[in-house]
Short mmCIF file of C-alpha atoms in Angstrom, two decimals:
data_model
loop_
_atom_site.label_atom_id
_atom_site.label_comp_id
_atom_site.label_asym_id
_atom_site.label_seq_id
_atom_site.Cartn_x
_atom_site.Cartn_y
_atom_site.Cartn_z
CA MET A 1 -15.16 -146.25 24.42
CA GLY A 2 -11.66 -147.67 24.77
CA GLN A 3 -8.57 -145.53 24.72
CA VAL A 4 -8.34 -141.89 23.75
CA THR A 5 -5.19 -140.02 22.82
CA LEU A 6 -4.73 -136.54 24.23
CA LYS A 7 -2.25 -134.04 22.84
CA VAL A 8 -1.70 -131.73 25.78
CA TRP A 9 0.30 -128.49 25.79
CA ARG A 10 3.18 -128.72 28.23
CA GLY A 11 5.31 -125.72 29.02
CA ASN A 12 5.70 -122.46 30.86
CA SER A 13 5.85 -118.76 29.96
CA GLU A 14 9.17 -119.27 28.16
CA SER A 15 8.53 -122.24 25.90
CA GLY A 16 6.49 -125.40 25.52
CA GLN A 17 5.42 -128.24 23.30
CA PHE A 18 2.58 -130.68 22.76
CA GLN A 19 2.93 -134.05 24.40
CA GLU A 20 0.77 -137.09 23.70
CA TYR A 21 -0.84 -139.19 26.42
CA THR A 22 -3.40 -141.96 26.38
CA ALA A 23 -6.32 -142.41 28.74
CA GLU A 24 -8.96 -145.08 29.28
CA ALA A 25 -12.27 -143.54 28.32
CA GLY A 26 -15.36 -144.61 30.21
CA GLU A 27 -18.99 -143.81 29.61
CA GLY A 28 -19.90 -140.20 30.39
CA MET A 29 -16.28 -139.13 30.83
CA VAL A 30 -15.36 -135.53 30.13
CA VAL A 31 -12.02 -134.11 28.97
CA LEU A 32 -11.21 -133.02 32.53
CA ASP A 33 -11.57 -136.68 33.69
CA ALA A 34 -9.09 -137.74 31.01
CA VAL A 35 -6.67 -134.99 32.02
CA HIS A 36 -6.95 -136.09 35.67
CA GLN A 37 -6.24 -139.66 34.60
CA VAL A 38 -3.12 -138.48 32.78
CA GLN A 39 -2.11 -136.56 35.92
CA ALA A 40 -2.65 -139.64 38.09
CA THR A 41 -0.91 -142.17 35.88
CA GLN A 42 1.57 -140.51 33.53
CA ALA A 43 2.27 -136.86 34.26
CA PRO A 44 1.91 -135.96 37.95
CA ASP A 45 3.44 -132.54 37.26
CA LEU A 46 0.78 -131.59 34.68
CA ALA A 47 -0.73 -128.28 35.82
CA CYS A 48 -4.48 -127.91 35.39
CA ARG A 49 -6.88 -125.56 37.18
CA TRP A 50 -10.28 -126.97 38.16
CA ASN A 51 -12.74 -126.86 40.99
CA CYS A 52 -16.41 -127.81 40.72
CA LYS A 53 -16.47 -130.21 37.75
CA ALA A 54 -20.02 -129.07 37.13
CA GLY A 55 -19.64 -126.10 34.79
CA LYS A 56 -20.29 -123.57 37.52
CA CYS A 57 -16.91 -122.37 38.78
CA GLY A 58 -15.37 -121.43 35.44
CA SER A 59 -11.92 -122.71 36.42
CA CYS A 60 -11.14 -125.37 33.82
CA SER A 61 -11.31 -123.18 30.72
CA ALA A 62 -9.07 -124.43 27.92
CA GLU A 63 -9.02 -124.91 24.17
CA ILE A 64 -10.17 -128.33 23.07
CA ASN A 65 -9.57 -129.12 19.41
CA GLY A 66 -9.04 -125.40 18.86
CA LYS A 67 -12.30 -124.26 20.46
CA PRO A 68 -12.49 -122.48 23.82
CA ARG A 69 -14.49 -124.75 26.14
CA LEU A 70 -14.80 -125.88 29.73
CA MET A 71 -12.95 -129.18 30.13
CA CYS A 72 -15.52 -130.37 32.64
CA MET A 73 -18.42 -129.84 30.23
CA THR A 74 -16.86 -131.41 27.14
CA ARG A 75 -17.79 -135.09 26.92
CA LEU A 76 -15.33 -137.37 25.20
CA ASP A 77 -18.13 -139.04 23.26
CA ASP A 78 -19.09 -135.66 21.75
CA LEU A 79 -15.66 -135.35 20.14
CA PRO A 80 -14.81 -137.06 16.82
CA PRO A 81 -14.16 -140.73 17.66
CA GLY A 82 -10.70 -142.12 16.98
CA GLU A 83 -9.08 -138.72 16.61
CA VAL A 84 -6.41 -137.22 18.83
CA ILE A 85 -7.89 -134.65 21.24
CA THR A 86 -5.88 -131.44 21.43
CA VAL A 87 -5.95 -129.66 24.79
CA GLU A 88 -4.30 -126.23 24.99
CA PRO A 89 -4.36 -123.38 27.49
CA MET A 90 -6.33 -120.20 26.69
CA ARG A 91 -4.32 -118.07 24.28
CA THR A 92 -5.48 -114.64 25.37
CA PHE A 93 -3.79 -114.71 28.77
CA PRO A 94 -0.16 -115.26 29.82
CA LEU A 95 0.69 -118.89 30.35
CA MET A 96 1.79 -119.91 33.83
CA LYS A 97 2.26 -123.63 33.35
CA ASP A 98 0.79 -126.28 31.04
CA LEU A 99 -2.97 -125.61 30.97
CA VAL A 100 -2.99 -122.86 33.58
CA THR A 101 -3.05 -119.21 32.52
CA ASP A 102 -2.84 -116.02 34.54
CA VAL A 103 -6.27 -114.40 34.28
CA GLY A 104 -5.42 -111.66 36.79
CA TRP A 105 -5.77 -108.96 34.12
CA ASN A 106 -9.53 -109.50 34.26
CA TYR A 107 -9.68 -108.64 37.96
CA GLU A 108 -7.83 -105.39 37.31
CA VAL A 109 -10.24 -104.51 34.49
CA LYS A 110 -13.24 -105.04 36.73
CA LYS A 111 -11.88 -102.57 39.26
CA GLN A 112 -11.90 -99.86 36.58
CA ILE A 113 -15.64 -100.16 35.95
CA ALA A 114 -17.83 -97.81 37.98
CA PRO A 115 -19.69 -100.05 40.44
CA PHE A 116 -23.43 -100.48 40.83
CA ALA A 117 -24.87 -97.33 42.40
CA PRO A 118 -28.44 -97.98 43.57
CA ARG A 119 -30.95 -95.19 44.08
CA LYS A 120 -32.28 -94.40 47.53
CA ALA A 121 -34.24 -97.27 49.02
CA ASP A 122 -37.94 -97.26 48.24
CA HIS A 123 -38.99 -98.40 51.69
CA ARG A 124 -38.06 -97.55 55.25
CA ASP A 125 -36.62 -101.03 55.76
CA GLY A 126 -33.95 -100.26 53.14
CA THR A 127 -35.43 -102.33 50.32
CA TRP A 128 -36.48 -101.47 46.80
CA LYS A 129 -39.48 -102.30 44.73
CA MET A 130 -38.88 -103.37 41.16
CA HIS A 131 -40.88 -105.16 38.52
CA GLN A 132 -39.82 -108.66 37.55
CA ASP A 133 -39.97 -107.66 33.86
CA ASP A 134 -37.29 -105.04 34.53
CA ALA A 135 -35.15 -107.48 36.46
CA ASP A 136 -35.34 -110.21 33.80
CA ARG A 137 -33.06 -108.45 31.38
CA VAL A 138 -30.15 -108.05 33.79
CA GLN A 139 -30.67 -111.44 35.41
CA GLU A 140 -29.43 -113.11 32.23
CA PHE A 141 -26.07 -111.40 32.72
CA ARG A 142 -25.82 -112.61 36.31
CA LYS A 143 -25.46 -116.17 35.02
CA CYS A 144 -21.85 -115.38 34.08
CA ILE A 145 -19.41 -117.75 35.82
CA GLU A 146 -16.33 -115.74 34.78
CA CYS A 147 -14.71 -118.61 32.92
CA TYR A 148 -13.26 -116.00 30.50
CA LEU A 149 -13.83 -118.20 27.47
CA CYS A 150 -15.44 -115.17 25.81
CA GLN A 151 -12.32 -113.14 26.51
CA ASP A 152 -10.22 -115.97 25.12
CA VAL A 153 -12.09 -116.25 21.83
CA CYS A 154 -12.43 -112.48 21.28
CA HIS A 155 -10.01 -111.69 18.45
CA VAL A 156 -9.50 -108.14 19.71
CA LEU A 157 -7.72 -109.58 22.75
CA ARG A 158 -6.59 -112.90 21.35
CA ASP A 159 -5.02 -111.76 18.07
CA HIS A 160 -4.64 -108.00 18.44
CA HIS A 161 -3.75 -107.87 22.15
CA LYS A 162 -5.73 -104.67 22.81
CA HIS A 163 -5.79 -105.43 26.52
CA ASP A 164 -5.03 -101.81 27.41
CA GLN A 165 -7.82 -100.37 25.24
CA PHE A 166 -10.61 -102.95 25.28
CA VAL A 167 -12.22 -104.62 28.28
CA GLY A 168 -13.54 -107.62 26.32
CA PRO A 169 -16.98 -109.24 26.15
CA ARG A 170 -17.01 -110.39 29.78
CA PHE A 171 -16.85 -106.83 31.02
CA LEU A 172 -19.19 -105.47 28.41
CA VAL A 173 -21.67 -107.95 29.89
CA HIS A 174 -20.82 -106.61 33.33
CA LEU A 175 -21.28 -103.04 32.09
CA ALA A 176 -24.66 -103.97 30.62
CA GLN A 177 -25.61 -105.65 33.88
CA VAL A 178 -25.04 -102.53 35.97
CA GLU A 179 -26.01 -99.97 33.31
CA MET A 180 -29.39 -101.59 32.57
CA ASN A 181 -30.21 -102.29 36.20
CA PRO A 182 -33.45 -100.44 37.03
CA LEU A 183 -32.08 -99.39 40.40
CA ASP A 184 -28.78 -98.03 39.15
CA THR A 185 -28.10 -94.30 39.04
CA GLY A 186 -24.65 -94.36 37.45
CA ASP A 187 -23.83 -93.40 33.89
CA ARG A 188 -21.05 -95.43 32.30
CA ILE A 189 -21.79 -94.76 28.64
CA ALA A 190 -18.97 -92.26 28.07
CA ASP A 191 -16.56 -94.69 29.76
CA THR A 192 -17.96 -97.56 27.70
CA LYS A 193 -17.01 -95.68 24.54
CA ASN A 194 -13.77 -94.02 25.55
CA LYS A 195 -12.19 -96.01 28.34
CA HIS A 196 -13.59 -99.50 27.81
CA GLY A 197 -13.31 -99.46 24.00
CA ILE A 198 -16.67 -100.87 22.90
CA GLY A 199 -15.92 -99.64 19.36
CA TYR A 200 -13.31 -102.38 19.01
CA CYS A 201 -16.02 -105.04 19.06
CA ASN A 202 -16.92 -105.93 15.49
CA ILE A 203 -19.81 -108.21 16.42
CA THR A 204 -18.35 -111.55 15.37
CA LYS A 205 -20.56 -113.28 17.97
CA CYS A 206 -17.69 -115.64 18.84
CA CYS A 207 -18.19 -114.73 22.52
CA THR A 208 -21.86 -115.73 22.36
CA ASN A 209 -20.97 -119.00 20.65
CA VAL A 210 -18.54 -120.13 23.37
CA CYS A 211 -20.45 -119.01 26.47
CA PRO A 212 -21.10 -122.15 28.55
CA GLU A 213 -23.99 -120.39 30.31
CA GLY A 214 -25.71 -119.54 27.04
CA ILE A 215 -25.70 -115.79 27.67
CA THR A 216 -26.63 -113.95 24.48
CA ILE A 217 -23.63 -111.69 24.92
CA THR A 218 -23.63 -109.91 21.58
CA ASP A 219 -27.35 -109.35 21.03
CA ASN A 220 -28.44 -108.66 24.60
CA ALA A 221 -25.41 -106.93 26.11
CA ILE A 222 -22.94 -105.56 23.57
CA ILE A 223 -25.28 -104.28 20.86
CA PRO A 224 -27.67 -102.60 23.35
CA LEU A 225 -24.61 -100.88 24.86
CA LYS A 226 -23.44 -99.85 21.39
CA GLU A 227 -26.89 -98.37 20.79
CA ARG A 228 -26.70 -96.41 24.04
CA VAL A 229 -23.32 -95.08 22.92
CA VAL A 230 -24.93 -94.05 19.61
CA ASP A 231 -27.66 -92.24 21.58
CA GLU A 232 -25.13 -90.16 23.46
CA HIS A 233 -22.31 -89.70 20.98
CA TYR A 234 -23.34 -90.23 17.36
CA ASP A 235 -27.06 -89.53 16.91
CA PRO A 236 -27.60 -85.77 16.44
CA VAL A 237 -31.37 -86.07 16.91
CA MET A 238 -30.99 -87.88 20.23
CA MET A 239 -28.33 -85.39 21.30
CA LEU A 240 -30.70 -82.55 20.49
CA LEU A 241 -33.58 -84.25 22.29
CA ARG A 242 -31.42 -84.68 25.35
CA LEU A 243 -30.84 -80.95 25.45
CA VAL A 244 -34.59 -80.40 25.54
CA LEU A 245 -35.56 -83.43 27.62
CA PRO A 246 -32.99 -84.15 30.35
CA LYS A 247 -31.94 -87.78 30.63
CA LYS A 248 -34.05 -89.66 33.12
CA LYS A 249 -32.16 -92.41 34.86
CA SER A 250 -34.09 -94.86 36.97
CA GLY A 251 -32.51 -93.48 40.11
CA GLN A 252 -34.13 -90.12 39.47
CA ARG A 253 -37.61 -91.64 39.51
CA SER A 254 -39.81 -90.84 42.41
CA ALA A 255 -39.48 -93.64 44.90
CA VAL A 256 -42.56 -95.46 46.09
CA SER A 257 -42.14 -94.39 49.68
CA GLY A 258 -39.67 -93.80 52.47
CA GLN A 259 -37.17 -91.80 50.42
CA GLU A 260 -35.17 -90.76 53.45
CA THR A 261 -33.89 -94.28 54.12
CA HIS A 262 -30.81 -95.67 52.40
CA GLY A 263 -30.21 -99.22 51.23
CA MET B 1 8.15 -131.92 18.70
CA ALA B 2 10.62 -129.06 19.14
CA ALA B 3 10.06 -126.60 21.93
CA VAL B 4 8.68 -123.25 20.78
CA SER B 5 8.61 -119.82 22.39
CA LEU B 6 5.43 -118.31 23.74
CA PRO B 7 3.17 -116.58 22.96
CA LEU B 8 2.46 -118.41 19.75
CA ALA B 9 2.02 -116.00 16.85
CA ARG B 10 -0.60 -117.38 14.50
CA LYS B 11 -0.57 -117.07 10.77
CA PHE B 12 -3.56 -116.40 8.57
CA GLY B 13 -5.95 -119.34 8.71
CA GLU B 14 -3.96 -121.16 11.38
CA THR B 15 -6.13 -122.94 13.92
CA ALA B 16 -6.42 -126.16 15.86
CA ARG B 17 -10.10 -126.38 14.92
CA ARG B 18 -11.03 -129.58 13.11
CA ASP B 19 -14.51 -128.63 11.90
CA ARG B 20 -15.28 -126.98 8.56
CA TRP B 21 -14.87 -123.45 9.94
CA TRP B 22 -14.31 -122.09 6.42
CA LEU B 23 -17.75 -123.17 5.21
CA THR B 24 -19.82 -120.36 6.80
CA PRO B 25 -17.61 -117.50 5.54
CA LEU B 26 -17.55 -119.15 2.13
CA LEU B 27 -21.36 -119.33 2.03
CA VAL B 28 -21.59 -115.69 3.14
CA VAL B 29 -19.23 -114.61 0.36
CA ALA B 30 -21.20 -116.66 -2.17
CA GLY B 31 -24.64 -115.54 -0.94
CA PHE B 32 -23.95 -111.88 -0.26
CA GLY B 33 -21.58 -111.55 -3.21
CA SER B 34 -24.05 -113.01 -5.70
CA PHE B 35 -26.79 -110.75 -4.34
CA ILE B 36 -24.62 -107.64 -4.73
CA VAL B 37 -23.70 -108.59 -8.32
CA TYR B 38 -27.29 -109.39 -9.26
CA ALA B 39 -28.79 -106.34 -7.52
CA THR B 40 -26.30 -103.99 -9.18
CA TRP B 41 -27.02 -105.49 -12.59
CA ALA B 42 -30.80 -105.46 -12.07
CA ALA B 43 -30.81 -101.91 -10.72
CA LEU B 44 -28.95 -100.58 -13.76
CA GLN B 45 -31.26 -102.23 -16.31
CA GLY B 46 -34.08 -99.66 -16.01
CA GLN B 47 -36.54 -101.95 -17.79
CA HIS B 48 -38.61 -105.12 -17.23
CA TYR B 49 -39.43 -104.15 -13.66
CA TRP B 50 -43.22 -104.22 -13.97
CA VAL B 51 -45.63 -106.62 -15.66
CA ASN B 52 -48.25 -105.34 -18.09
CA GLY B 53 -51.81 -106.39 -17.30
CA THR B 54 -50.96 -106.76 -13.61
CA ASN B 55 -49.87 -104.43 -10.82
CA TYR B 56 -46.65 -106.30 -10.16
CA LEU B 57 -43.73 -103.98 -9.49
CA SER B 58 -40.23 -105.21 -8.67
CA PRO B 59 -39.20 -104.36 -5.08
CA PHE B 60 -35.86 -103.13 -6.45
CA TYR B 61 -37.80 -100.33 -8.18
CA SER B 62 -40.30 -99.46 -5.48
CA PRO B 63 -41.11 -96.68 -4.83
CA GLU B 64 -40.63 -95.58 -8.41
CA LEU B 65 -40.20 -91.82 -8.25
CA TRP B 66 -39.62 -91.10 -11.93
CA GLY B 67 -39.92 -93.79 -14.57
CA ASN B 68 -41.74 -95.26 -17.52
CA SER B 69 -44.11 -97.61 -15.71
CA PRO B 70 -47.66 -96.74 -14.58
CA HIS B 71 -46.35 -96.93 -10.98
CA ALA B 72 -44.17 -93.80 -11.30
CA TRP B 73 -45.09 -91.13 -8.75
CA PHE B 74 -43.82 -88.07 -10.61
CA GLY B 75 -44.04 -89.17 -14.24
CA LYS B 76 -41.32 -89.95 -16.78
CA SER B 77 -37.59 -89.81 -16.13
CA PRO B 78 -36.52 -86.35 -14.94
CA SER B 79 -35.56 -83.78 -17.58
CA TRP B 80 -32.51 -82.75 -15.57
CA TRP B 81 -31.01 -86.23 -15.77
CA PRO B 82 -27.82 -86.06 -17.91
CA ALA B 83 -28.46 -87.56 -21.35
CA TRP B 84 -25.12 -89.38 -21.39
CA LEU B 85 -25.90 -91.24 -18.16
CA PRO B 86 -28.15 -94.31 -18.46
CA TYR B 87 -31.26 -93.80 -16.35
CA SER B 88 -32.79 -96.30 -13.97
CA PRO B 89 -35.45 -95.49 -11.35
CA ALA B 90 -33.72 -97.87 -8.92
CA ILE B 91 -30.78 -95.48 -8.58
CA PHE B 92 -32.90 -93.08 -6.51
CA ILE B 93 -33.99 -95.62 -3.94
CA LEU B 94 -31.66 -98.60 -3.64
CA TRP B 95 -29.18 -96.68 -1.47
CA ALA B 96 -31.63 -97.00 1.42
CA PRO B 97 -32.04 -100.80 1.65
CA ALA B 98 -28.38 -101.22 0.66
CA GLY B 99 -27.30 -98.91 3.49
CA PHE B 100 -29.66 -100.63 5.91
CA ARG B 101 -28.18 -104.04 5.18
CA MET B 102 -24.56 -102.89 5.02
CA THR B 103 -24.80 -101.27 8.47
CA CYS B 104 -26.95 -104.05 9.99
CA TYR B 105 -25.35 -105.57 13.08
CA TYR B 106 -25.90 -109.10 11.80
CA TYR B 107 -24.40 -108.45 8.38
CA ARG B 108 -21.50 -106.50 9.85
CA GLY B 109 -20.44 -109.51 11.91
CA ALA B 110 -20.91 -111.78 8.91
CA TYR B 111 -19.06 -109.74 6.30
CA TYR B 112 -16.22 -108.67 8.58
CA LYS B 113 -15.48 -112.37 8.89
CA ALA B 114 -16.24 -113.47 5.35
CA PHE B 115 -14.86 -110.55 3.30
CA TRP B 116 -12.23 -109.06 5.62
CA ALA B 117 -11.17 -112.19 7.50
CA ASP B 118 -11.33 -110.14 10.67
CA PRO B 119 -11.29 -112.90 11.92
CA PRO B 120 -11.98 -115.52 9.20
CA ALA B 121 -13.81 -117.57 11.87
CA CYS B 122 -13.75 -117.80 15.65
CA SER B 123 -10.27 -118.73 16.97
CA VAL B 124 -8.73 -118.80 13.50
CA GLY B 125 -5.61 -116.74 12.72
CA GLU B 126 -5.99 -113.38 10.95
CA PRO B 127 -4.10 -111.94 7.97
CA ARG B 128 -3.43 -108.51 9.51
CA LYS B 129 -1.73 -107.31 12.67
CA GLY B 130 -3.27 -103.81 12.84
CA TYR B 131 -6.87 -103.40 14.02
CA ILE B 132 -9.12 -100.47 14.87
CA GLY B 133 -12.52 -102.16 14.48
CA GLU B 134 -15.39 -99.70 14.71
CA SER B 135 -13.59 -97.52 17.23
CA ASN B 136 -12.52 -94.99 14.62
CA TRP B 137 -13.14 -93.88 11.04
CA PRO B 138 -14.03 -95.23 8.53
CA LEU B 139 -16.04 -97.94 10.30
CA ARG B 140 -17.38 -95.51 12.87
CA ILE B 141 -19.86 -94.64 10.11
CA GLN B 142 -21.69 -97.89 10.99
CA ASN B 143 -23.32 -95.94 13.83
CA ILE B 144 -25.59 -94.36 11.22
CA HIS B 145 -27.61 -97.61 11.08
CA ARG B 146 -30.70 -96.25 12.82
CA TYR B 147 -31.14 -93.57 10.15
CA PHE B 148 -31.24 -96.24 7.46
CA LEU B 149 -33.73 -98.06 9.69
CA TYR B 150 -36.14 -95.12 9.58
CA VAL B 151 -36.15 -95.24 5.77
CA ALA B 152 -36.36 -99.05 5.76
CA VAL B 153 -39.50 -98.95 7.93
CA LEU B 154 -41.06 -96.51 5.48
CA PHE B 155 -40.16 -98.86 2.63
CA ILE B 156 -41.95 -101.74 4.36
CA PHE B 157 -45.21 -99.78 4.22
CA LEU B 158 -44.61 -98.86 0.57
CA LEU B 159 -43.85 -102.48 -0.35
CA ALA B 160 -46.93 -103.61 1.59
CA TRP B 161 -48.97 -101.19 -0.51
CA ASP B 162 -47.38 -102.69 -3.66
CA ALA B 163 -48.29 -106.17 -2.45
CA LEU B 164 -51.91 -105.04 -1.92
CA GLN B 165 -51.93 -103.52 -5.40
CA ALA B 166 -50.78 -106.89 -6.76
CA PHE B 167 -54.29 -108.22 -5.96
CA ARG B 168 -55.68 -105.83 -8.58
CA PHE B 169 -55.68 -106.99 -12.18
CA ALA B 170 -57.05 -105.45 -15.38
CA ASP B 171 -60.24 -107.51 -14.88
CA GLY B 172 -60.55 -106.76 -11.17
CA PHE B 173 -59.57 -108.62 -7.98
CA GLY B 174 -57.39 -111.67 -8.38
CA ILE B 175 -54.48 -113.63 -7.02
CA GLY B 176 -51.58 -114.71 -9.15
CA VAL B 177 -48.33 -116.43 -8.28
CA GLY B 178 -46.73 -112.99 -8.51
CA THR B 179 -49.17 -111.71 -5.85
CA LEU B 180 -47.99 -114.43 -3.49
CA VAL B 181 -44.33 -113.76 -4.32
CA LEU B 182 -44.71 -110.05 -3.48
CA CYS B 183 -46.72 -110.80 -0.31
CA VAL B 184 -44.22 -113.34 1.01
CA ASN B 185 -41.43 -110.90 0.17
CA VAL B 186 -42.94 -108.08 2.22
CA VAL B 187 -43.58 -110.40 5.17
CA LEU B 188 -39.96 -111.56 5.16
CA LEU B 189 -38.66 -108.01 4.77
CA ALA B 190 -40.89 -106.89 7.64
CA GLY B 191 -39.62 -109.76 9.81
CA TYR B 192 -36.07 -108.64 9.12
CA THR B 193 -36.71 -104.90 9.56
CA PHE B 194 -38.86 -105.13 12.70
CA GLY B 195 -36.32 -107.42 14.37
CA CYS B 196 -33.55 -104.84 13.88
CA HIS B 197 -31.28 -104.31 16.89
CA SER B 198 -31.57 -100.52 16.56
CA LEU B 199 -35.36 -100.69 16.47
CA ARG B 200 -35.33 -102.96 19.51
CA HIS B 201 -33.32 -100.31 21.31
CA LEU B 202 -35.40 -97.36 20.14
CA VAL B 203 -38.79 -98.85 21.00
CA GLY B 204 -37.85 -99.82 24.53
CA GLY B 205 -34.36 -101.23 24.98
CA ARG B 206 -33.01 -97.77 25.84
CA LYS B 207 -35.17 -97.76 28.99
CA ASP B 208 -34.08 -99.44 32.20
CA CYS B 209 -37.65 -99.56 33.54
CA LEU B 210 -39.71 -100.99 30.71
CA SER B 211 -42.55 -101.84 33.07
CA GLU B 212 -43.32 -98.11 33.33
CA SER B 213 -44.25 -98.01 29.64
CA PRO B 214 -46.54 -100.91 28.66
CA GLY B 215 -46.55 -99.81 25.01
CA CYS B 216 -42.75 -99.80 24.84
CA LYS B 217 -42.66 -103.10 26.67
CA ALA B 218 -44.98 -104.73 24.13
CA MET B 219 -43.01 -103.38 21.17
CA HIS B 220 -39.71 -104.40 22.76
CA THR B 221 -41.04 -107.91 23.37
CA GLY B 222 -42.18 -108.18 19.74
CA CYS B 223 -38.88 -106.86 18.39
CA SER B 224 -36.93 -109.19 20.66
CA ALA B 225 -38.92 -112.19 19.42
CA LEU B 226 -38.00 -111.36 15.81
CA ASN B 227 -34.46 -110.38 16.79
CA ARG B 228 -33.67 -113.86 18.11
CA LYS B 229 -33.53 -115.15 14.52
CA HIS B 230 -32.39 -111.90 12.95
CA GLY B 231 -29.75 -113.63 10.84
CA LEU B 232 -32.29 -116.07 9.43
CA TRP B 233 -34.71 -113.25 8.59
CA ALA B 234 -31.82 -111.37 6.99
CA TRP B 235 -30.96 -114.20 4.61
CA MET B 236 -34.55 -115.19 3.84
CA SER B 237 -35.50 -111.60 3.02
CA LEU B 238 -32.33 -111.10 0.96
CA PHE B 239 -33.17 -114.05 -1.27
CA SER B 240 -36.89 -113.29 -1.38
CA VAL B 241 -36.32 -109.73 -2.60
CA MET B 242 -33.94 -111.06 -5.25
CA PHE B 243 -36.41 -113.73 -6.30
CA ALA B 244 -39.27 -111.20 -6.45
CA ASP B 245 -37.22 -109.11 -8.89
CA VAL B 246 -36.32 -112.21 -10.94
CA TYR B 247 -39.99 -113.22 -11.05
CA VAL B 248 -41.24 -109.82 -12.17
CA ARG B 249 -38.39 -109.47 -14.68
CA LEU B 250 -38.94 -112.85 -16.30
CA CYS B 251 -42.73 -112.36 -16.44
CA SER B 252 -42.18 -108.91 -17.93
CA MET B 253 -39.84 -110.36 -20.55
CA GLY B 254 -42.37 -113.06 -21.36
CA ILE B 255 -40.01 -115.88 -20.36
CA TRP B 256 -42.22 -116.88 -17.46
CA LYS B 257 -46.00 -116.64 -17.54
CA ASP B 258 -47.74 -115.57 -14.35
CA ILE B 259 -50.34 -118.13 -13.30
CA ARG B 260 -53.66 -116.72 -12.05
CA LEU B 261 -54.86 -118.72 -9.07
CA ILE B 262 -58.07 -116.73 -8.58
#
């Protein structure tokens, strides 16, 4: 492939600038390899977070040619040949140094979400019985590697900085994961509307487009949650029906056996 | 390059993206915009919406509650309609499909980007600083979508009936190009309507334990299959309904001649 030119953001929380570097590109190389080469040969102080180099740890999130992507999963030969490759840190989070951002806000957000609250165990040995069909839906959400690329691309956080009112697509996926779990007894719908700000999402599908795990964030997590919010807060017929027919959460089902044991 | 302060404030349209990010919003504006202009014009015409000698009725005018065609349910235009206001049977019904599409989750995402630039495209700078999204009025009204869905489902059955009627000609059973146009149209509209996110929720998505209700599970699976390409169904059905009206209109005006296949 020859040489590639990288335009890498260098700076800290105060100021910064793009700096150009060149790297020898070999077959199968990814952007993270090129950044490591720059670190090894030209800029030993270049800060870059990475870990698995296999698209599973979610550490090397950055913006490559303006698109949020994992550096370790972006092959150089997939980028336009002969053009300078721009590598920037994620814009949604405070910059620490060069390509490394402080994603600590996400950990604080997660603490605010009511945790998974399973029903009483179905069996005396503390286990539950659930149908694979019911598990399938939430298993998709468990693929999340918390790379926060979806948070980065979400314009509500990225451009409008609604960090104090909106949890972002990553945590709407998390909410869907616990809320739709057949074993869960919790009810987070009021929080999803009021505290976690689902109404701010205007369904651009940018989060779905950048997810390296291919989670259908908008269609399978956010919109179903929006519909559950409609059920409880905007649909007068559903609200009326709920008065007549009390809401039946999975945890209120009769367990198969051994109800006195806890998981 | 001079050092700059962080965070970088981005101007409208500013991005490091190198691809043609502006193409999709431009196509949405062109496609959706031309449909809105044509549909408004066609709905206000009040004529050339059925073809004599056939049972073709334009989907923009179905169901025809009051009107001059043989398809009208309650006879001629209503006596209480103000004389100074031009009458068109489409006025009574087009609010339903229009509302269904305007509040559709797919279209919302598409037109927020294309018409409001909110954002213009993913990771592209926006023109406005303020943002409330759908968290407050007026866009909170989008939550009414499922009510438009109920009417849209009813319309699918009515349009399917129209498509069946299109097999009946003055001389008996037959198939014309118009029959095929109306049949394809109702299939595409059904694919769009039955893949609706709200329907997917109502038929089963609202349940955590779908396995307890095999009927709900089957409907949810079917809806989900259609929902995967909801955007494609949305565009195909939008153009097919427009083409069906164009076909009926031009045949009615005598510009096109319907070809009988059988």
